[in-house]
Amino acid sequence: MTGLTPLRPQPQAWLWRSVLSPFAEQYCGYLVERGYALSTVNRYVRCVAHFAHWIAKRRIPAARVDYRLVNSFVANHLPHCTCPEPIPRSAADVRASLQHLLVVLGVQAVPWFLRDQPDAIREEICRFIQYLEEVCGLADCTRYQRGRIVRDFLRQQFGDNCIDINQLEIRDIYRFVTQYPDACGPGVAKASSVALRSYLRFRLTQYDDCVEALMAAVPNVARWRLAALPETLTDEEIGVLLNSFDCKTASSLRDYAMVRCMIDLGLRAGEVVQIQLDDLNWREGTLRIRRTKSRRTYSMPLPEATGYAIANYIQFARKATVPSRAVFVRHYAPVDTPLGTGRVHQAVQAAYVRAGLTNRTGSHLLRHSVARRLLRSGSSLKEVADILRHRSIDTTAIYTKIDRRSLDAVALPWPGRTS
């Protein structure tokens, strides 16, 4: 059996005598299909055997295996484990192997920030996140951000007890928004107020709770939308940034193609990772952007440099056997998983460091640079709004602050200054 043959007698006996033995073959096949090396499969199976031995001593059936039980095993048993060798005791390996086991067992996925929370809070936040998706239509990152904030609020108010909205008072709402988290700016405070107001609206519409007074008590945090000055890169800095990629490895080709999508087309990180192979029309030279922030579909011209970067990555770096239709995928197991936005941010930040732009942070800086370049070339504000896919031109108005050429044309002389 793949992955089980080289097992020592003790771990193999633990696995075969446990309630997890019917899933052993399926577990090994699951890992092999996702590109894991046989040595990794063997190590993960030994971790599962260790876990099987632990639940067997407690007579826990397979139906009760969930994220909470896995967290208890890793946090409580592993640091003080006295089980006989040879078994892996690395928390990272054990946690990774058991996450795959939960998938094979068909355990419903739970966001990572809820896996060590009490049952009442975990179930409440899961229902809240589902409401944000099905009713409000919010993106994953927004749903999880609000879920984390409301999790902290409920944990602060109720701890491990049951959630009773009738116990909340106005001062609890005000104190949380003004103090969460400590030493953070108005942006975080505004996000916490929006999350709390969204949660109270969820309680009102889904459970018919009397929370109108609490909703009215959520303070409004002043954060002026056009107060900041967008930070951009100069043409010279963009050139240095692109030249920092050696394009000799698969990862470098992939990262270079992703960065070109952001520099040439102004794509957001979330839009880059959502590009599918079917979205590329090589005959017409267009790229379809389907899952945008405004939940609309756009068809954009594909610049020649961007097309070459994507084509080189697909031809020389992306494995043809990858089952996923996403353009940008992992190069290591699990190979069927598309990249997340975090990997895009890491690629951009690493390029900043290589280019010597250590004072620059964030991938959205590349999107701002596209707007600056368009305005300098003479494009109108409406054209910039269309290229950046803004639903309202008011969103694009902030870029008028960085259009120095237009500002110089309308600037009046300073009083008392000789013209």
Coordinates of C-alpha atoms in Angstrom, one line a residue:
M1 CA 0.0 0.0 0.0
T2 CA 1.4 3.4 -1.0
G3 CA 2.9 5.2 2.0
L4 CA 2.1 2.3 4.4
T5 CA 4.6 -0.3 3.3
P6 CA 7.7 1.2 5.0
L7 CA 5.9 1.8 8.3
R8 CA 7.5 0.3 11.5
P9 CA 5.4 -2.4 13.2
Q10 CA 4.3 -0.2 16.1
P11 CA 2.7 2.7 14.1
Q12 CA 1.2 0.3 11.6
A13 CA -0.4 -1.6 14.4
W14 CA -1.8 1.6 15.9
L15 CA -3.4 2.5 12.6
W16 CA -4.8 -0.8 11.7
R17 CA -6.4 -1.4 15.1
S18 CA -8.0 2.1 15.3
V19 CA -11.2 3.5 14.0
L20 CA -9.2 5.3 11.3
S21 CA -8.1 2.1 9.5
P22 CA -10.9 2.2 6.9
F23 CA -9.7 5.6 5.8
A24 CA -6.0 4.8 5.5
E25 CA -6.0 3.8 1.8
Q26 CA -8.1 6.8 0.8
Y27 CA -5.8 9.1 2.8
C28 CA -2.7 7.9 1.0
G29 CA -4.3 8.2 -2.4
Y30 CA -5.5 11.7 -1.5
L31 CA -1.9 12.8 -0.7
V32 CA -0.4 11.1 -3.8
E33 CA -2.9 12.8 -6.1
R34 CA -1.9 16.2 -4.8
G35 CA 1.7 15.7 -5.6
Y36 CA 3.2 14.9 -2.2
A37 CA 6.4 12.9 -2.3
L38 CA 6.3 9.3 -0.9
S39 CA 8.6 10.3 2.0
T40 CA 6.1 13.0 3.0
V41 CA 3.2 10.6 2.6
N42 CA 5.0 8.2 4.9
R43 CA 5.7 10.8 7.5
Y44 CA 2.1 12.1 7.4
V45 CA 0.7 8.6 7.8
R46 CA 2.9 8.0 10.9
C47 CA 1.5 11.2 12.3
V48 CA -2.0 9.9 11.7
A49 CA -1.1 6.6 13.3
H50 CA 0.0 8.5 16.4
F51 CA -3.3 10.4 16.5
A52 CA -5.2 7.2 16.0
H53 CA -3.4 5.6 19.0
W54 CA -4.3 8.7 21.1
I55 CA -8.0 8.6 20.2
A56 CA -8.1 4.8 20.6
K57 CA -7.0 5.1 24.2
R58 CA -9.9 7.5 24.8
R59 CA -12.3 5.4 22.8
I60 CA -13.3 8.3 20.5
P61 CA -15.2 7.2 17.4
A62 CA -14.2 8.5 14.0
A63 CA -17.5 10.5 13.8
R64 CA -16.3 12.7 16.6
V65 CA -13.0 13.7 15.0
D66 CA -13.0 17.4 14.3
Y67 CA -10.9 20.5 14.4
R68 CA -11.3 20.9 18.2
L69 CA -10.0 17.4 18.8
V70 CA -7.1 18.0 16.5
N71 CA -6.2 21.2 18.3
S72 CA -6.4 19.4 21.7
F73 CA -4.0 16.7 20.4
V74 CA -1.5 19.1 19.1
A75 CA -1.7 21.6 22.0
N76 CA -2.1 19.3 25.0
H77 CA -0.8 15.8 24.1
L78 CA 2.1 16.5 21.8
P79 CA 4.3 18.7 24.2
H80 CA 4.1 16.0 26.9
C81 CA 4.0 12.9 24.6
T82 CA 5.5 9.7 26.1
C83 CA 4.3 7.4 23.3
P84 CA 7.0 4.9 22.1
E85 CA 9.2 5.7 19.1
P86 CA 9.4 6.0 16.2
I87 CA 6.8 8.7 15.6
P88 CA 7.1 12.3 14.3
R89 CA 6.6 14.9 17.0
S90 CA 6.9 18.1 14.9
A91 CA 3.8 20.2 15.6
A92 CA 3.9 21.5 12.0
D93 CA 3.9 18.0 10.5
V94 CA 1.3 16.7 12.8
R95 CA -1.0 19.6 12.3
A96 CA -0.6 19.5 8.5
S97 CA -1.2 15.7 8.3
L98 CA -4.3 16.0 10.5
Q99 CA -5.7 18.8 8.4
H100 CA -5.6 16.5 5.4
L101 CA -7.2 13.7 7.5
L102 CA -10.2 16.0 8.3
V103 CA -10.7 16.6 4.6
V104 CA -10.7 12.8 3.9
L105 CA -13.1 12.3 6.8
G106 CA -15.4 14.9 5.3
V107 CA -15.3 17.3 8.3
Q108 CA -16.8 20.6 7.4
A109 CA -14.1 23.2 6.9
V110 CA -13.8 25.9 9.6
P111 CA -11.8 29.1 9.2
W112 CA -8.4 28.9 10.9
F113 CA -9.1 31.7 13.3
L114 CA -12.1 29.7 14.8
R115 CA -10.5 26.3 15.3
D116 CA -9.5 26.9 18.9
Q117 CA -12.6 28.8 19.9
P118 CA -15.5 27.6 22.1
D119 CA -18.4 25.9 20.3
A120 CA -20.8 28.7 20.8
I121 CA -18.5 31.4 19.3
R122 CA -17.4 29.1 16.5
E123 CA -20.9 28.2 15.4
E124 CA -22.1 31.9 15.7
I125 CA -19.2 33.2 13.6
C126 CA -19.7 30.5 11.0
R127 CA -23.4 31.5 10.7
F128 CA -22.4 35.2 10.5
I129 CA -19.8 34.5 7.7
Q130 CA -22.4 32.5 5.8
Y131 CA -24.8 35.4 6.1
L132 CA -22.1 37.8 4.8
E133 CA -21.6 35.6 1.8
E134 CA -25.1 34.6 0.8
V135 CA -27.0 37.8 1.8
C136 CA -24.4 40.5 1.5
G137 CA -22.2 39.0 -1.2
L138 CA -19.0 40.1 0.4
A139 CA -15.5 38.8 -0.7
D140 CA -13.6 36.2 1.3
C141 CA -11.1 38.7 2.8
T142 CA -13.9 41.0 4.0
R143 CA -15.9 38.2 5.5
Y144 CA -13.0 36.8 7.4
Q145 CA -11.9 40.3 8.6
R146 CA -15.3 40.9 10.1
G147 CA -15.5 37.4 11.5
R148 CA -12.2 37.9 13.4
I149 CA -13.3 41.2 14.8
V150 CA -16.7 39.9 15.9
R151 CA -15.0 36.8 17.4
D152 CA -12.8 39.0 19.6
F153 CA -15.9 41.0 20.6
L154 CA -17.9 37.9 21.6
R155 CA -14.9 36.4 23.4
Q156 CA -14.4 39.6 25.3
Q157 CA -18.0 39.8 26.3
F158 CA -19.0 36.2 26.9
G159 CA -15.8 34.1 27.2
D160 CA -16.6 30.4 27.1
N161 CA -20.3 31.0 28.1
C162 CA -23.3 31.0 25.8
I163 CA -24.0 34.1 23.7
D164 CA -26.8 36.2 25.0
I165 CA -27.3 39.4 23.1
N166 CA -29.7 40.7 25.7
Q167 CA -26.8 41.1 28.1
L168 CA -25.0 43.6 25.9
E169 CA -25.1 47.2 26.9
I170 CA -24.3 50.4 25.0
R171 CA -21.1 50.9 27.0
D172 CA -19.8 47.5 25.8
I173 CA -20.1 48.5 22.2
Y174 CA -18.5 51.9 22.7
R175 CA -15.6 50.5 24.8
F176 CA -14.8 47.8 22.2
V177 CA -14.7 50.1 19.2
T178 CA -12.6 52.8 21.0
Q179 CA -10.1 50.3 22.5
Y180 CA -9.8 47.6 19.8
P181 CA -7.1 46.9 19.3
D182 CA -4.6 48.9 21.3
A183 CA -2.2 51.3 19.6
C184 CA -3.9 51.1 16.2
G185 CA -5.0 53.9 13.9
P186 CA -8.5 55.1 12.8
G187 CA -8.6 52.6 10.0
V188 CA -8.8 49.6 12.4
A189 CA -11.3 51.4 14.6
K190 CA -13.5 52.1 11.6
A191 CA -13.3 48.5 10.5
S192 CA -14.3 47.3 14.0
S193 CA -17.3 49.7 14.0
V194 CA -18.4 48.5 10.5
A195 CA -18.0 44.8 11.6
L196 CA -20.0 45.3 14.8
R197 CA -22.8 47.1 13.0
S198 CA -22.9 44.4 10.4
Y199 CA -23.1 41.7 13.1
L200 CA -25.9 43.5 14.9
R201 CA -27.8 43.8 11.6
F202 CA -27.3 40.0 11.2
R203 CA -28.8 39.4 14.6
L204 CA -31.7 41.7 13.8
T205 CA -32.6 40.1 10.4
Q206 CA -31.9 36.5 11.2
Y207 CA -33.0 36.2 14.9
D208 CA -35.3 39.2 15.2
D209 CA -33.3 40.5 18.3
C210 CA -34.0 43.9 19.7
V211 CA -30.7 45.5 18.9
E212 CA -31.7 48.8 17.4
A213 CA -30.4 50.8 20.4
L214 CA -27.0 48.9 20.2
M215 CA -26.7 49.6 16.4
A216 CA -27.3 53.3 17.0
A217 CA -24.7 53.3 19.7
V218 CA -21.9 52.0 17.4
P219 CA -19.7 55.1 17.1
N220 CA -18.8 56.5 13.7
V221 CA -15.0 56.8 13.3
A222 CA -13.8 59.7 11.2
R223 CA -11.5 58.6 8.4
W224 CA -11.7 61.0 5.4
R225 CA -11.6 59.0 2.2
L226 CA -9.6 61.6 0.2
A227 CA -7.3 62.8 3.0
A228 CA -4.3 60.6 2.1
L229 CA -1.9 61.1 -0.8
P230 CA -1.6 57.9 -2.9
E231 CA 1.9 56.6 -2.9
T232 CA 3.3 55.6 -6.4
L233 CA 6.5 54.4 -8.1
T234 CA 8.4 56.4 -10.6
D235 CA 9.1 55.0 -14.1
E236 CA 12.7 54.4 -13.0
E237 CA 11.6 52.5 -9.9
I238 CA 9.2 50.3 -11.9
G239 CA 12.1 49.5 -14.3
V240 CA 14.4 48.5 -11.5
L241 CA 11.6 46.4 -9.9
L242 CA 10.9 44.4 -13.1
N243 CA 14.6 43.9 -13.7
S244 CA 15.0 42.3 -10.2
F245 CA 13.4 39.1 -11.5
D246 CA 16.0 36.7 -12.9
C247 CA 13.3 34.5 -14.6
K248 CA 15.5 31.4 -14.4
T249 CA 13.3 29.5 -12.0
A250 CA 9.7 28.4 -12.1
S251 CA 8.8 30.6 -9.1
S252 CA 10.6 33.6 -10.6
L253 CA 8.7 33.2 -13.9
R254 CA 5.4 33.0 -12.1
D255 CA 6.1 36.0 -9.8
Y256 CA 7.2 38.1 -12.7
A257 CA 4.0 37.3 -14.7
M258 CA 1.9 38.2 -11.6
V259 CA 3.7 41.5 -11.1
R260 CA 3.4 42.4 -14.8
C261 CA -0.4 41.9 -14.5
M262 CA -0.5 44.5 -11.7
I263 CA 1.9 46.9 -13.2
D264 CA 0.5 46.8 -16.8
L265 CA -3.2 46.3 -16.1
G266 CA -3.6 47.6 -12.6
L267 CA -5.1 44.3 -11.3
R268 CA -5.6 43.8 -7.6
A269 CA -3.9 40.8 -5.9
G270 CA -7.3 39.0 -5.6
E271 CA -7.9 39.5 -9.3
V272 CA -4.5 38.1 -10.3
V273 CA -5.0 34.8 -8.4
Q274 CA -8.5 34.4 -9.9
I275 CA -7.3 34.4 -13.5
Q276 CA -8.2 31.1 -15.3
L277 CA -6.7 29.6 -18.4
D278 CA -10.0 30.0 -20.1
D279 CA -9.9 33.8 -19.4
L280 CA -6.9 34.2 -21.8
N281 CA -8.0 34.8 -25.4
W282 CA -4.7 34.6 -27.3
R283 CA -6.2 35.2 -30.7
E284 CA -7.9 38.4 -29.8
G285 CA -5.3 39.5 -27.3
T286 CA -7.7 40.0 -24.4
L287 CA -8.0 39.0 -20.8
R288 CA -11.3 38.4 -19.0
I289 CA -11.5 39.6 -15.4
R290 CA -14.5 37.9 -13.8
R291 CA -14.3 38.0 -10.0
T292 CA -13.6 41.7 -9.4
K293 CA -14.3 43.8 -6.3
S294 CA -17.5 45.1 -8.0
R295 CA -18.6 41.6 -8.9
R296 CA -18.7 42.4 -12.6
T297 CA -16.9 40.8 -15.6
Y298 CA -14.5 42.9 -17.7
S299 CA -12.6 42.2 -20.9
M300 CA -9.3 44.0 -21.1
P301 CA -6.7 44.3 -23.9
L302 CA -3.7 42.2 -23.0
P303 CA -0.5 44.2 -23.5
E304 CA 2.3 42.4 -25.4
A305 CA 4.8 42.4 -22.5
T306 CA 2.2 41.0 -20.1
G307 CA 1.1 38.3 -22.6
Y308 CA 4.7 37.2 -23.1
A309 CA 5.3 37.0 -19.4
I310 CA 2.2 34.8 -18.9
A311 CA 2.9 32.7 -21.9
N312 CA 6.5 32.0 -20.8
Y313 CA 5.3 31.0 -17.3
I314 CA 2.6 28.6 -18.7
Q315 CA 5.0 27.1 -21.3
F316 CA 8.1 26.7 -19.2
A317 CA 7.1 26.7 -15.5
R318 CA 3.5 25.6 -15.0
K319 CA 3.1 21.9 -15.0
A320 CA 0.7 20.6 -17.6
T321 CA -0.6 17.9 -15.3
V322 CA -2.0 20.3 -12.7
P323 CA -5.8 19.7 -12.6
S324 CA -6.6 23.2 -11.5
R325 CA -7.6 25.7 -14.3
A326 CA -6.1 28.6 -12.4
V327 CA -3.2 30.2 -14.2
F328 CA -1.1 30.8 -11.1
V329 CA -0.8 27.7 -9.0
R330 CA 1.5 26.2 -6.4
H331 CA 4.6 24.4 -7.6
Y332 CA 4.8 22.2 -4.6
A333 CA 2.2 19.9 -3.0
P334 CA -0.7 20.3 -2.9
V335 CA -0.2 21.2 -6.6
D336 CA -4.0 21.4 -7.3
T337 CA -4.4 24.5 -5.1
P338 CA -4.4 27.9 -6.7
L339 CA -2.2 30.6 -5.1
G340 CA -3.7 32.8 -2.4
T341 CA -3.4 36.6 -2.3
G342 CA -0.8 36.3 0.5
R343 CA 1.7 34.7 -2.0
V344 CA 1.2 37.6 -4.4
H345 CA 1.9 40.1 -1.6
Q346 CA 5.1 38.1 -0.7
A347 CA 6.3 38.1 -4.3
V348 CA 5.8 41.9 -4.6
Q349 CA 7.5 42.6 -1.2
A350 CA 10.5 40.3 -2.2
A351 CA 10.8 42.3 -5.4
Y352 CA 10.9 45.6 -3.5
V353 CA 13.7 44.2 -1.3
R354 CA 15.8 43.0 -4.3
A355 CA 15.3 46.3 -6.1
G356 CA 16.4 48.3 -3.0
L357 CA 13.0 49.8 -2.5
T358 CA 13.0 49.0 1.2
N359 CA 10.7 51.9 2.0
R360 CA 7.9 50.6 -0.2
T361 CA 5.3 48.2 1.0
G362 CA 2.0 46.7 -0.4
S363 CA 1.0 45.4 -3.8
H364 CA -1.7 48.1 -4.2
L365 CA 1.2 50.6 -4.7
L366 CA 1.5 49.1 -8.2
R367 CA -2.2 49.9 -9.0
H368 CA -1.6 53.5 -7.9
S369 CA 1.4 53.7 -10.2
V370 CA -0.8 52.7 -13.1
A371 CA -3.1 55.6 -12.4
R372 CA -0.2 58.0 -12.2
R373 CA 1.2 56.8 -15.5
L374 CA -2.1 57.1 -17.3
L375 CA -2.7 60.7 -16.0
R376 CA 0.8 61.7 -17.0
S377 CA 0.2 60.4 -20.5
G378 CA -2.8 62.6 -20.9
S379 CA -5.6 60.2 -20.1
S380 CA -8.8 61.7 -18.7
L381 CA -10.1 60.8 -15.2
K382 CA -12.9 58.8 -16.8
E383 CA -10.5 56.7 -18.8
V384 CA -8.5 56.0 -15.7
A385 CA -11.7 55.0 -13.9
D386 CA -12.5 52.6 -16.8
I387 CA -9.1 50.9 -16.8
L388 CA -9.0 50.5 -13.0
R389 CA -12.7 49.3 -13.1
H390 CA -14.0 51.8 -10.6
R391 CA -17.8 51.8 -10.5
S392 CA -17.8 55.5 -9.5
I393 CA -15.5 58.2 -10.8
D394 CA -15.5 59.6 -7.2
T395 CA -13.2 56.7 -6.3
T396 CA -10.8 57.8 -9.0
A397 CA -10.8 61.4 -7.8
I398 CA -8.1 60.8 -5.3
Y399 CA -5.6 60.4 -8.1
T400 CA -6.0 64.1 -9.1
K401 CA -3.7 64.8 -6.2
I402 CA -0.7 63.1 -7.9
D403 CA -1.3 64.7 -11.3
R404 CA 1.2 67.4 -10.9
R405 CA 1.0 68.6 -14.5
S406 CA -2.7 69.3 -14.3
L407 CA -2.3 70.8 -10.8
D408 CA 0.4 73.2 -12.0
A409 CA -1.9 74.4 -14.8
V410 CA -4.7 75.4 -12.4
A411 CA -2.6 76.6 -9.4
L412 CA -3.0 80.2 -8.5
P413 CA 0.0 82.4 -7.5
W414 CA 0.6 82.6 -3.8
P415 CA -0.6 85.9 -2.4
G416 CA 2.2 88.5 -2.3
R417 CA 4.4 86.5 -4.6
T418 CA 5.8 88.1 -7.8
S419 CA 4.3 86.4 -10.9

